[in-house]
Short mmCIF file of C-alpha atoms in Angstrom, two decimals:
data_model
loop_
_atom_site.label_atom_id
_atom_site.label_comp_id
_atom_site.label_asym_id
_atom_site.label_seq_id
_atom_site.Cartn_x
_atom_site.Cartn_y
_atom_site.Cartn_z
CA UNK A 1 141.95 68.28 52.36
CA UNK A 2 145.35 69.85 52.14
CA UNK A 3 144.82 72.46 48.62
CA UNK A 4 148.32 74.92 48.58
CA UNK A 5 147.75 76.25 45.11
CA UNK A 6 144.89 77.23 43.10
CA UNK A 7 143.77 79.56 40.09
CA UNK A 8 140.64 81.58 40.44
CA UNK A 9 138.83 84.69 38.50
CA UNK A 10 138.51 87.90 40.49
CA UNK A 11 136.32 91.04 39.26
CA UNK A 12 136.24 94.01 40.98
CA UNK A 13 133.24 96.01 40.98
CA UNK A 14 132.15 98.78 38.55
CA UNK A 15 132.14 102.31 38.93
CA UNK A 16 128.47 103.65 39.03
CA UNK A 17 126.92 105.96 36.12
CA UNK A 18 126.81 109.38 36.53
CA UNK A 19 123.13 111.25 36.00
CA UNK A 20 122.19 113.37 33.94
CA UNK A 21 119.58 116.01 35.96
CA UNK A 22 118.43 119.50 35.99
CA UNK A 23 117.52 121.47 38.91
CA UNK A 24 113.74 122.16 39.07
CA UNK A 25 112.45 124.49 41.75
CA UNK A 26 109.40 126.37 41.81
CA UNK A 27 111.17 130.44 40.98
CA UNK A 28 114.01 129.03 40.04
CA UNK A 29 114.20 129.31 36.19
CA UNK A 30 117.50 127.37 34.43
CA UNK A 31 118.33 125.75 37.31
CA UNK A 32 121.35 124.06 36.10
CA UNK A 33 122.84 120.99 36.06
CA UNK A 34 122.33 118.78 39.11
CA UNK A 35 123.47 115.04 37.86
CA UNK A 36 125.97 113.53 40.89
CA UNK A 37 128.38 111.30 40.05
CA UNK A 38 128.48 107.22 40.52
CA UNK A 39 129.50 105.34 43.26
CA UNK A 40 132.97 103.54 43.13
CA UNK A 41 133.09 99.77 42.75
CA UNK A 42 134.06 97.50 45.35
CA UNK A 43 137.76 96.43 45.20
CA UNK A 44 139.13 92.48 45.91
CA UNK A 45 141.18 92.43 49.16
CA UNK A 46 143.04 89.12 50.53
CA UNK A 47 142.89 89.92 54.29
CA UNK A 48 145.36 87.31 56.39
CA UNK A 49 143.20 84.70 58.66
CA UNK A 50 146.62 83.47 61.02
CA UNK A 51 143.81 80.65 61.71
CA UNK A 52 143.99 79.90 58.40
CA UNK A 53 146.32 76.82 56.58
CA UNK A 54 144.98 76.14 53.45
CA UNK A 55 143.65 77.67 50.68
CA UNK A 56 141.24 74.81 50.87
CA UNK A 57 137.99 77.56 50.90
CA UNK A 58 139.10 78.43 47.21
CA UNK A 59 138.80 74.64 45.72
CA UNK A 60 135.31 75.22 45.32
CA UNK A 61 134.08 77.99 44.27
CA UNK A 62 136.78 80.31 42.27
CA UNK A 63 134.78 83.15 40.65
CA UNK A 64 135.04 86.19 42.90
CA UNK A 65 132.89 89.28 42.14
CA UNK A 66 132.36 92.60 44.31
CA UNK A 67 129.55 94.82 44.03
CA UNK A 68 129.02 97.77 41.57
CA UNK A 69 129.10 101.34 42.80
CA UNK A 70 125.61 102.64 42.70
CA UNK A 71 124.39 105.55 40.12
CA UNK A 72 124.56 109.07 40.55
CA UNK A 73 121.45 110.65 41.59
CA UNK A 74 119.60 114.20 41.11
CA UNK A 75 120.38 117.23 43.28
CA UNK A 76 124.15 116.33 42.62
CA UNK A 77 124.26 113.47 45.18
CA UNK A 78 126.83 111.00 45.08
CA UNK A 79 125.99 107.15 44.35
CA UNK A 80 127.14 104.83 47.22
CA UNK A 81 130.61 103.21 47.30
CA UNK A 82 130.58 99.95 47.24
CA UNK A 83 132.16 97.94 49.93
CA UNK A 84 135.14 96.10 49.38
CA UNK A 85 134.91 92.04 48.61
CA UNK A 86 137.30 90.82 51.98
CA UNK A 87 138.52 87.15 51.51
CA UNK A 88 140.67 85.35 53.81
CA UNK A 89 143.71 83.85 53.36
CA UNK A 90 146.29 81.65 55.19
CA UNK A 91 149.75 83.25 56.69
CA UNK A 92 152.37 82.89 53.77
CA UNK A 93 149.99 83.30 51.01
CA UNK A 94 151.72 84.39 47.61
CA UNK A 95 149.37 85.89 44.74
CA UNK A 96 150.26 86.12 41.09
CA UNK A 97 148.31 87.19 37.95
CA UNK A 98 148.00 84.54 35.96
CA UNK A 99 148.94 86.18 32.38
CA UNK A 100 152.19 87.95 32.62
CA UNK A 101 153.34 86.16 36.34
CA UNK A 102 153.83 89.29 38.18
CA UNK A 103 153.51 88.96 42.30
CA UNK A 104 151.03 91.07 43.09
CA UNK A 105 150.92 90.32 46.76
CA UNK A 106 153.27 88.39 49.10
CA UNK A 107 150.85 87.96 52.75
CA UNK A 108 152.49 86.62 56.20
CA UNK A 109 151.41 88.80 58.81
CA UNK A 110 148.10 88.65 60.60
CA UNK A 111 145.56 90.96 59.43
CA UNK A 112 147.78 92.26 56.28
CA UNK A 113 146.04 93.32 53.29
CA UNK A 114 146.12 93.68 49.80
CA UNK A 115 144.38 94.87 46.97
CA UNK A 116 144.58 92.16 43.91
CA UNK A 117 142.05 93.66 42.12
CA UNK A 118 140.61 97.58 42.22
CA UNK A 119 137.11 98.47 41.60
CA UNK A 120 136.27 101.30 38.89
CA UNK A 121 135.82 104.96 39.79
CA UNK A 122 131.98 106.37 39.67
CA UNK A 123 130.83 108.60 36.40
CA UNK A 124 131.09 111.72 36.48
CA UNK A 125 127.48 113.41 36.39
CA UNK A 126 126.93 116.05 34.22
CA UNK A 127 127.49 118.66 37.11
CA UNK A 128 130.95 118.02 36.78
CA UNK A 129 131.12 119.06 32.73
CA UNK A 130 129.29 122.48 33.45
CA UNK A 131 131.63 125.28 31.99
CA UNK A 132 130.98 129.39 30.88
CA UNK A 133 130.57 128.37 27.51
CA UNK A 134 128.10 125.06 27.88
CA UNK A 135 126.54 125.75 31.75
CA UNK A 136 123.83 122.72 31.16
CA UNK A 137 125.79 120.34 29.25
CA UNK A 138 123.74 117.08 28.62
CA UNK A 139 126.75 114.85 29.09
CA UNK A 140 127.82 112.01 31.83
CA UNK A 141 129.91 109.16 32.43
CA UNK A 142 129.17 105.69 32.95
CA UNK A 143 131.40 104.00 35.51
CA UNK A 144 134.86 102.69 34.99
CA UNK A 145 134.85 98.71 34.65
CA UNK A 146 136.46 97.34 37.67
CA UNK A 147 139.46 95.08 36.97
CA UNK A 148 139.32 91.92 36.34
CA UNK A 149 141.86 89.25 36.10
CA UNK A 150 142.90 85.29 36.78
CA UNK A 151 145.61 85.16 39.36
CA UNK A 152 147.34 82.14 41.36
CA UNK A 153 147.27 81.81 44.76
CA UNK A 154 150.11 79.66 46.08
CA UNK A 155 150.18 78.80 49.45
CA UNK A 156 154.26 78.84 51.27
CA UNK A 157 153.77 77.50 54.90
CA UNK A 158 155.48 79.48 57.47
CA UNK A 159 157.24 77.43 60.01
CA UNK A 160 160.19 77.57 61.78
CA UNK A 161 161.63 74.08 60.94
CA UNK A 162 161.06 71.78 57.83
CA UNK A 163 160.94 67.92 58.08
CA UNK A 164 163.03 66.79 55.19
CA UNK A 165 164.20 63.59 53.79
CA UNK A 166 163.48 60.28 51.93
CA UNK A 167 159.90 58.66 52.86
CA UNK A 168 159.74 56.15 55.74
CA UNK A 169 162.68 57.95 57.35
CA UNK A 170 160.49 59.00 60.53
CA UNK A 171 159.81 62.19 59.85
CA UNK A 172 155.63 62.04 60.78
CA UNK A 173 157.09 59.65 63.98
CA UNK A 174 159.20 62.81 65.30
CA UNK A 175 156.95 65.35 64.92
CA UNK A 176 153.97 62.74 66.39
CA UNK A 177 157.00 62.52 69.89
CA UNK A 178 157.69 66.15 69.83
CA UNK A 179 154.76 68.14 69.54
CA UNK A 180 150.82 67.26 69.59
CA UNK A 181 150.44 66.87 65.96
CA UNK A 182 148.71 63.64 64.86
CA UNK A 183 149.85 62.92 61.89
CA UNK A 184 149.38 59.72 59.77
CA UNK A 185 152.13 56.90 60.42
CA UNK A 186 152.42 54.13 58.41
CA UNK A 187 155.43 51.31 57.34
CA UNK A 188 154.96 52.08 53.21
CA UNK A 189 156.20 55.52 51.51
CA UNK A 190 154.47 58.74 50.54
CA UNK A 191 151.97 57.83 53.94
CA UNK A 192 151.95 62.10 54.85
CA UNK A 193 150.11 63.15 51.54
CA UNK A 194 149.95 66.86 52.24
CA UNK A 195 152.13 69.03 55.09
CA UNK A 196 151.58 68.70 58.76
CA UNK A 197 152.13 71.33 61.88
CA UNK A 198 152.85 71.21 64.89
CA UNK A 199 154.22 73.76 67.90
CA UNK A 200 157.01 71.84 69.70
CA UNK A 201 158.23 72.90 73.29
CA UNK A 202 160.97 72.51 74.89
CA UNK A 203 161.45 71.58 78.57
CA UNK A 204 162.63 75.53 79.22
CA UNK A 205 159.22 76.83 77.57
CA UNK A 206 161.22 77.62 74.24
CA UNK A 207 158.36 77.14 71.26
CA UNK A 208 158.63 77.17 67.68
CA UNK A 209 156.37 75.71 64.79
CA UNK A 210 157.55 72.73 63.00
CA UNK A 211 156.26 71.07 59.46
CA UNK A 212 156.56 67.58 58.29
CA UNK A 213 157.14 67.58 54.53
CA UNK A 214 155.87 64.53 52.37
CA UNK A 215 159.33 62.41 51.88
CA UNK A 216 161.21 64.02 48.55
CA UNK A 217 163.39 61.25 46.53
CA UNK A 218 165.69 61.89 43.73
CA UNK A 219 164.07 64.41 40.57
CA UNK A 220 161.76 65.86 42.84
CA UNK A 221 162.44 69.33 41.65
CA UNK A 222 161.68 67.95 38.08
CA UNK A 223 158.17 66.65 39.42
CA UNK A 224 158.83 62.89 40.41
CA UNK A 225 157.18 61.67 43.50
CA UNK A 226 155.05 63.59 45.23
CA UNK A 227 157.83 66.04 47.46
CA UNK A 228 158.02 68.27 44.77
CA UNK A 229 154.45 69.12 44.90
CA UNK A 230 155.45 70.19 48.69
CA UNK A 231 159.32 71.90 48.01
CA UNK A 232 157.94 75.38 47.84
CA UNK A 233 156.79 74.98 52.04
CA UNK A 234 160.82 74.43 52.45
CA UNK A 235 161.56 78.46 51.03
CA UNK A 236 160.30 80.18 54.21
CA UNK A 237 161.61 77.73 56.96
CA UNK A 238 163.92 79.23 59.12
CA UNK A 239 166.02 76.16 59.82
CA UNK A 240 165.65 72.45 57.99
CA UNK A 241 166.05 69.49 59.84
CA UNK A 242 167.64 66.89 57.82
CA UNK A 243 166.22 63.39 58.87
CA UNK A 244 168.35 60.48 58.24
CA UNK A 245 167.85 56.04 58.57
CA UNK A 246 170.90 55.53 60.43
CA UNK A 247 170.02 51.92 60.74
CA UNK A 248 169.76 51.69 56.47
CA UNK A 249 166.29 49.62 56.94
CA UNK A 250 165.80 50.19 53.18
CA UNK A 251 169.18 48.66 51.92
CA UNK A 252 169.90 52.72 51.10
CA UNK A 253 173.24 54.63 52.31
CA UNK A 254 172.68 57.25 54.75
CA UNK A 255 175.18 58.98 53.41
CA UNK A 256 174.06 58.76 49.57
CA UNK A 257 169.93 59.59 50.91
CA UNK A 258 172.08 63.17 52.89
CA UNK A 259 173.45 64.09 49.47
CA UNK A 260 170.44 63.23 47.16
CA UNK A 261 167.97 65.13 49.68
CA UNK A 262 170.74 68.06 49.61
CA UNK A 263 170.88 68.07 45.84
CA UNK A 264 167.13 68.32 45.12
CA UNK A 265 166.64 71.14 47.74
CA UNK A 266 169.51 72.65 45.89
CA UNK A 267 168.32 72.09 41.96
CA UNK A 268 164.95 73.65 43.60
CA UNK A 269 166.23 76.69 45.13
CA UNK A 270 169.91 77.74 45.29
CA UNK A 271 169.25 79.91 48.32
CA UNK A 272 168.35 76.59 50.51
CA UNK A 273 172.01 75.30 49.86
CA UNK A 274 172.87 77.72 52.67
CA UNK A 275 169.74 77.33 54.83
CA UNK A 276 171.05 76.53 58.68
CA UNK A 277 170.55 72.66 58.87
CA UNK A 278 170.62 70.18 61.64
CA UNK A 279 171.45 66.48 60.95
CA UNK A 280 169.05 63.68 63.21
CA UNK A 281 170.36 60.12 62.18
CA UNK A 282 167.13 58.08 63.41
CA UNK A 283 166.50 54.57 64.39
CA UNK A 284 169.23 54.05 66.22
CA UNK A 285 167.51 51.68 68.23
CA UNK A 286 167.90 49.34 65.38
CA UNK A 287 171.09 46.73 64.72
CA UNK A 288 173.80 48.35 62.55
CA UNK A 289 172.95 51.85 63.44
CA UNK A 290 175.93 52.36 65.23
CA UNK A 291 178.44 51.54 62.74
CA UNK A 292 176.30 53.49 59.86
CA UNK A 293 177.11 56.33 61.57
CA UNK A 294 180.38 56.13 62.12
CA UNK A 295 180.75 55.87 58.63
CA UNK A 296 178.34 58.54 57.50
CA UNK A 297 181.09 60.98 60.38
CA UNK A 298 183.92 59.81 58.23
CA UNK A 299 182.22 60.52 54.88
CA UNK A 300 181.29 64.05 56.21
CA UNK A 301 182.59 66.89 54.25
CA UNK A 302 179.85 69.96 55.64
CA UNK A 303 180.13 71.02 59.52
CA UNK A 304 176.24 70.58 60.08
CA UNK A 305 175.86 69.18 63.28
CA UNK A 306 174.30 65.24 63.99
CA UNK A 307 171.97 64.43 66.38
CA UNK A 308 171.62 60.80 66.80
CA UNK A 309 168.70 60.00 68.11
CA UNK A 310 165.30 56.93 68.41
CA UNK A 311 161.77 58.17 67.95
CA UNK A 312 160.71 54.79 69.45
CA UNK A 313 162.89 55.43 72.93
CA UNK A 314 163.24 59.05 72.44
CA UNK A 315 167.01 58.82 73.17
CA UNK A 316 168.20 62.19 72.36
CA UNK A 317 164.99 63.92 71.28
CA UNK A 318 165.15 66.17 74.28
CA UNK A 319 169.29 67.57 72.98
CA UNK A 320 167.67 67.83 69.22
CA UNK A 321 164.92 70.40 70.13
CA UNK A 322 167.44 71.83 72.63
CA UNK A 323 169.82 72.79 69.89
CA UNK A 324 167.28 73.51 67.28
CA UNK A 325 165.66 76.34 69.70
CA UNK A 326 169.38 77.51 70.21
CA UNK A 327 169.73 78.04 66.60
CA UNK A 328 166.27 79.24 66.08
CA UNK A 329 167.38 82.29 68.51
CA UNK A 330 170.33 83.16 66.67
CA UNK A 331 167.90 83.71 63.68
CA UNK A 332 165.69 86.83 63.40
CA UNK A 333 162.30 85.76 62.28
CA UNK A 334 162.60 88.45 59.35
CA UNK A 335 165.41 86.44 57.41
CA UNK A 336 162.62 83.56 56.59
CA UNK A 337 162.61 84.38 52.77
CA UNK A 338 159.90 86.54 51.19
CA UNK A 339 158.75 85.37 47.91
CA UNK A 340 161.19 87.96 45.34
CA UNK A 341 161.52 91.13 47.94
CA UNK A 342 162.41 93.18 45.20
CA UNK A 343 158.59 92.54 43.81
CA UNK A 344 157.66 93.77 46.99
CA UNK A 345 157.92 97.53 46.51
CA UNK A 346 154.81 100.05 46.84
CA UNK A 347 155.89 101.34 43.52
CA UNK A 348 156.97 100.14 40.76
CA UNK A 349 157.61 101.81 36.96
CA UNK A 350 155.55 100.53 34.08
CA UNK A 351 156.17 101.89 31.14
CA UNK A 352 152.88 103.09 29.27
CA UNK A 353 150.76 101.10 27.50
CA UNK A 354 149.79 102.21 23.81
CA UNK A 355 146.27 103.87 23.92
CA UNK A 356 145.12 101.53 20.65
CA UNK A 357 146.08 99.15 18.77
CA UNK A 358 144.78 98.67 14.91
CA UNK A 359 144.40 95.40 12.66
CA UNK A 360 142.31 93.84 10.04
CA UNK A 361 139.62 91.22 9.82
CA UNK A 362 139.49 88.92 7.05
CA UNK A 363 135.99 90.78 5.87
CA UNK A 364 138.83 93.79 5.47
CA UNK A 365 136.72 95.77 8.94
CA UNK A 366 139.41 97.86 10.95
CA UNK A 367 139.79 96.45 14.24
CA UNK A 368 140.15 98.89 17.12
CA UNK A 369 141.96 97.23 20.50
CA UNK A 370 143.62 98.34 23.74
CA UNK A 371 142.99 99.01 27.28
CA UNK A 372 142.83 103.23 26.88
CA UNK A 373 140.38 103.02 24.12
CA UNK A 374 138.07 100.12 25.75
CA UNK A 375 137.79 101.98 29.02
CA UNK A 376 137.15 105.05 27.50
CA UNK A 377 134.19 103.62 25.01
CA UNK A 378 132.68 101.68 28.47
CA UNK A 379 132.71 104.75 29.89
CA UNK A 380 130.61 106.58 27.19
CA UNK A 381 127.03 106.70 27.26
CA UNK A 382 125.82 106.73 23.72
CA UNK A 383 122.22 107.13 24.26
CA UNK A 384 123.01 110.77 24.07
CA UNK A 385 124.59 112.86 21.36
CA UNK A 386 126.77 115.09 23.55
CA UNK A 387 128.35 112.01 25.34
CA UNK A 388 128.73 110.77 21.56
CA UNK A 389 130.60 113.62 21.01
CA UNK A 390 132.95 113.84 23.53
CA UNK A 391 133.92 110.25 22.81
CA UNK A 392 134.68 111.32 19.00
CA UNK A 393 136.88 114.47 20.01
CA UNK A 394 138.86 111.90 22.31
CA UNK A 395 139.46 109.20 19.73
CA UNK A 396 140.62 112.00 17.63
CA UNK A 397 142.67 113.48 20.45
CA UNK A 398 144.14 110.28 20.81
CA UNK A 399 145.21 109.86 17.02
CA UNK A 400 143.19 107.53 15.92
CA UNK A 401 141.65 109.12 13.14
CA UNK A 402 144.94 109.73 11.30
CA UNK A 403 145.95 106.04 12.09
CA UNK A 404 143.22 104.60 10.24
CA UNK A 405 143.70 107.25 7.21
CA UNK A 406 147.54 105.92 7.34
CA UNK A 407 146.12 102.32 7.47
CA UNK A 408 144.06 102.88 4.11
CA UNK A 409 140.98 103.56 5.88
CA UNK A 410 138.38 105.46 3.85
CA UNK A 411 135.08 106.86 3.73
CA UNK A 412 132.46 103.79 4.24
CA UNK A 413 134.76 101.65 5.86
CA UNK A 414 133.78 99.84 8.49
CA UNK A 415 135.53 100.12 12.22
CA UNK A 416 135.39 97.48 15.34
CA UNK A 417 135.15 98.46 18.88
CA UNK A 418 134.97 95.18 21.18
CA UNK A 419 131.52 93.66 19.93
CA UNK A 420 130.20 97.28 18.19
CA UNK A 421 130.79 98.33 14.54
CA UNK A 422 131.06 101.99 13.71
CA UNK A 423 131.26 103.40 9.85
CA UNK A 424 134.53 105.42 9.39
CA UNK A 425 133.18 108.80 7.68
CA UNK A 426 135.98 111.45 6.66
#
């Protein structure tokens, strides 16, 4: 089964907790601290599989979780990082997250790699607080949550030439004649469900990849049919190869199908309208061929070159892949489009996030929300009274104490932290 897009969960892991310790050695009175800090989490990494061509092992199963760091342990050793979760993904693989439609990854080289999701640093241990003025502090960190987040994965096939044009045209026939691809042929339309590949070579050992795209017919980039499902394979070809019934076996005009295909590719993505493309009038084996394509010269108003040619007695099939591996060598590899290249960049500005939000429940509670805050209470560990401290000095140092005053918060009140209630005291 042919799967090209798909939405899944991914969770990186979490940091491990830091550890609270104490040195104790026979003559060695106040040892000190000696609490190491957590592990780091495991981070999500798409790793490109060139042996992959469809996202097919993500139908299935689309929860992704790495491992947690581990905890801290005594004589200030440092929990284990976790390894990072490595999943394979086909060449031309384009990740999103889900929410705000960002690309956070654009993959078409072997062996590239990105991180979509990173795992959460380890707590600190309390060896890491001791200062002159509090040398055995009782105070650690739990580990910082590991992000999690839905994204979707969209598959782009990278091939050198796209198939286009209405079903039934020929399109599975060709590629069947030119390369070893088997792909389904039948006399009805929509026969090629999903895309098929195939490496074509040419008589002078010339080789380049070519995909058959299921036919497209008119509102296709609108969602009729089932070519639009398949338009976004068309962005990184490097060359389209516009296939034509010269012999009108349909009742169509050849001419009308070249414009129609031409507008949809168009109305999908204006940068295609200037895509190299190379004409092949098929079936012109069949009566009335000849004069169709007479008139579809006459009615020509673009300079794209026409290959006549008859899948059946492979009459010119040898001059079309000549000329398409001429063009193919006029065109660097590195203009096939990259999904948004300015998205691309190592870095990019965000501006900062607010630390907190503050709204109301219907019960009148004070609601406390945003990502700062959250980490920071995850990362507390309120089973001891220093750590509860420390939290209190930074929600104070973060001005929310004098928000919730401004907000008509008073003594009593009651305050919500993701599923915890605390009692606002002046």
């Amino acid at each position: 089964m042919f799967v090209d897009q798909v939405k899944v969960y991914v969770k990186a892991g979490d940091g491990g907790n830091g550890l609270v310790a104490f040195r104790r050695e026979k003559y060695v009175p106040m040892g000190g601290p000696a609490g190491g800090d957590g592990g780091n989490g495991g981070d999500i990494v798409f790793e490109v599989d060139e042996g992959l061509n469809t996202l097919m092992d993500f139908r299935y199963q689309k929860h992704f979780k790495a491992k947690r760091g581990e905890n801290g342990m005594s004589k200030g050793q440092h929990g284990k990082n976790s390894d990072p979760l490595v999943l394979a993904v086909p060449p031309g693989t384009t990740v999103r997250d889900d929410d705000t439609g960002q690309v956070i990854a654009d993959l078409v080289e072997h062996k590239q790699r990105a991180v979509i999701a990173q795992g959460g640093r380890g707590g600190r241990g309390n060896i890491r607080f001791a200062t002159a003025r509090n040398p055995a502090p009782e105070l650690a960190e739990n580990g910082e949550p590991g992000r999690e987040r839905y994204i979707q994965i969209e598959l782009k096939l990278i091939a050198d030439v796209g198939l286009v044009g209405f079903p039934s045209v020929g399109k599975s026939t060709l590629l069947s004649v030119v390369s070893a691809a088997k792909p389904k042929i039948a006399d009805y339309h929509f026969t090629t469900l999903s895309p098929n590949l195939g490496v074509v070579e040419t008589t002078d050992h010339r080789s380049f990849v070519m995909a058959d795209l299921p036919g497209l017919i008119e509102g296709a980039h609108e969602g009729v049919g089932l070519g639009h499902q398949f338009l976004r394979h068309v962005e990184r070809t490097r060359v389209i190869v516009h296939v034509i019934d010269m012999a009108a076996s349909e009742g169509r005009d050849p001419y009308e199908d070249y414009v129609a295909i031409n507008k949809e590719l168009k109305e999908y993505d204006m940068a295609l309208e200037n895509r190299p493309q190379i004409i092949v009038a098929n079936k012109m084996d069949m009566p009335g061929a000849e004069e169709n394509l007479k008139e579809f010269h006459a009615k020509m108003t673009d300079d794209h070159p026409v290959y006549p040619i008859s899948t059946v007695t492979r009459e010119g099939v040898r001059e079309l892949l000549f000329a398409v591996a001429d063009l193919l060598d006029t065109i660097p590899k590195e203009s096939a489009p990259i999904e948004e290249k300015e998205e691309r960049v190592v870095y990019k500005y965000e501006p900062e996030q607010e630390g907190f939000q503050i709204t109301r429940d219907p019960d009148g509670a004070f609601v406390l929300s945003g990502e700062r805050i959250e980490k920071l209470f995850r990362m507390t560990d309120f089973n001891r009274d220093e750590s509860v401290r420390r939290f209190s000095r930074q929600m104070r140092g973060m001005g929310i104490d004098e928000a919730l005053r401004k907000q008509g918060a008073e003594d009593g009140d009651t305050v919500r932290l993701l599923d915890y209630e605390f009692e606002f005291i002046e």
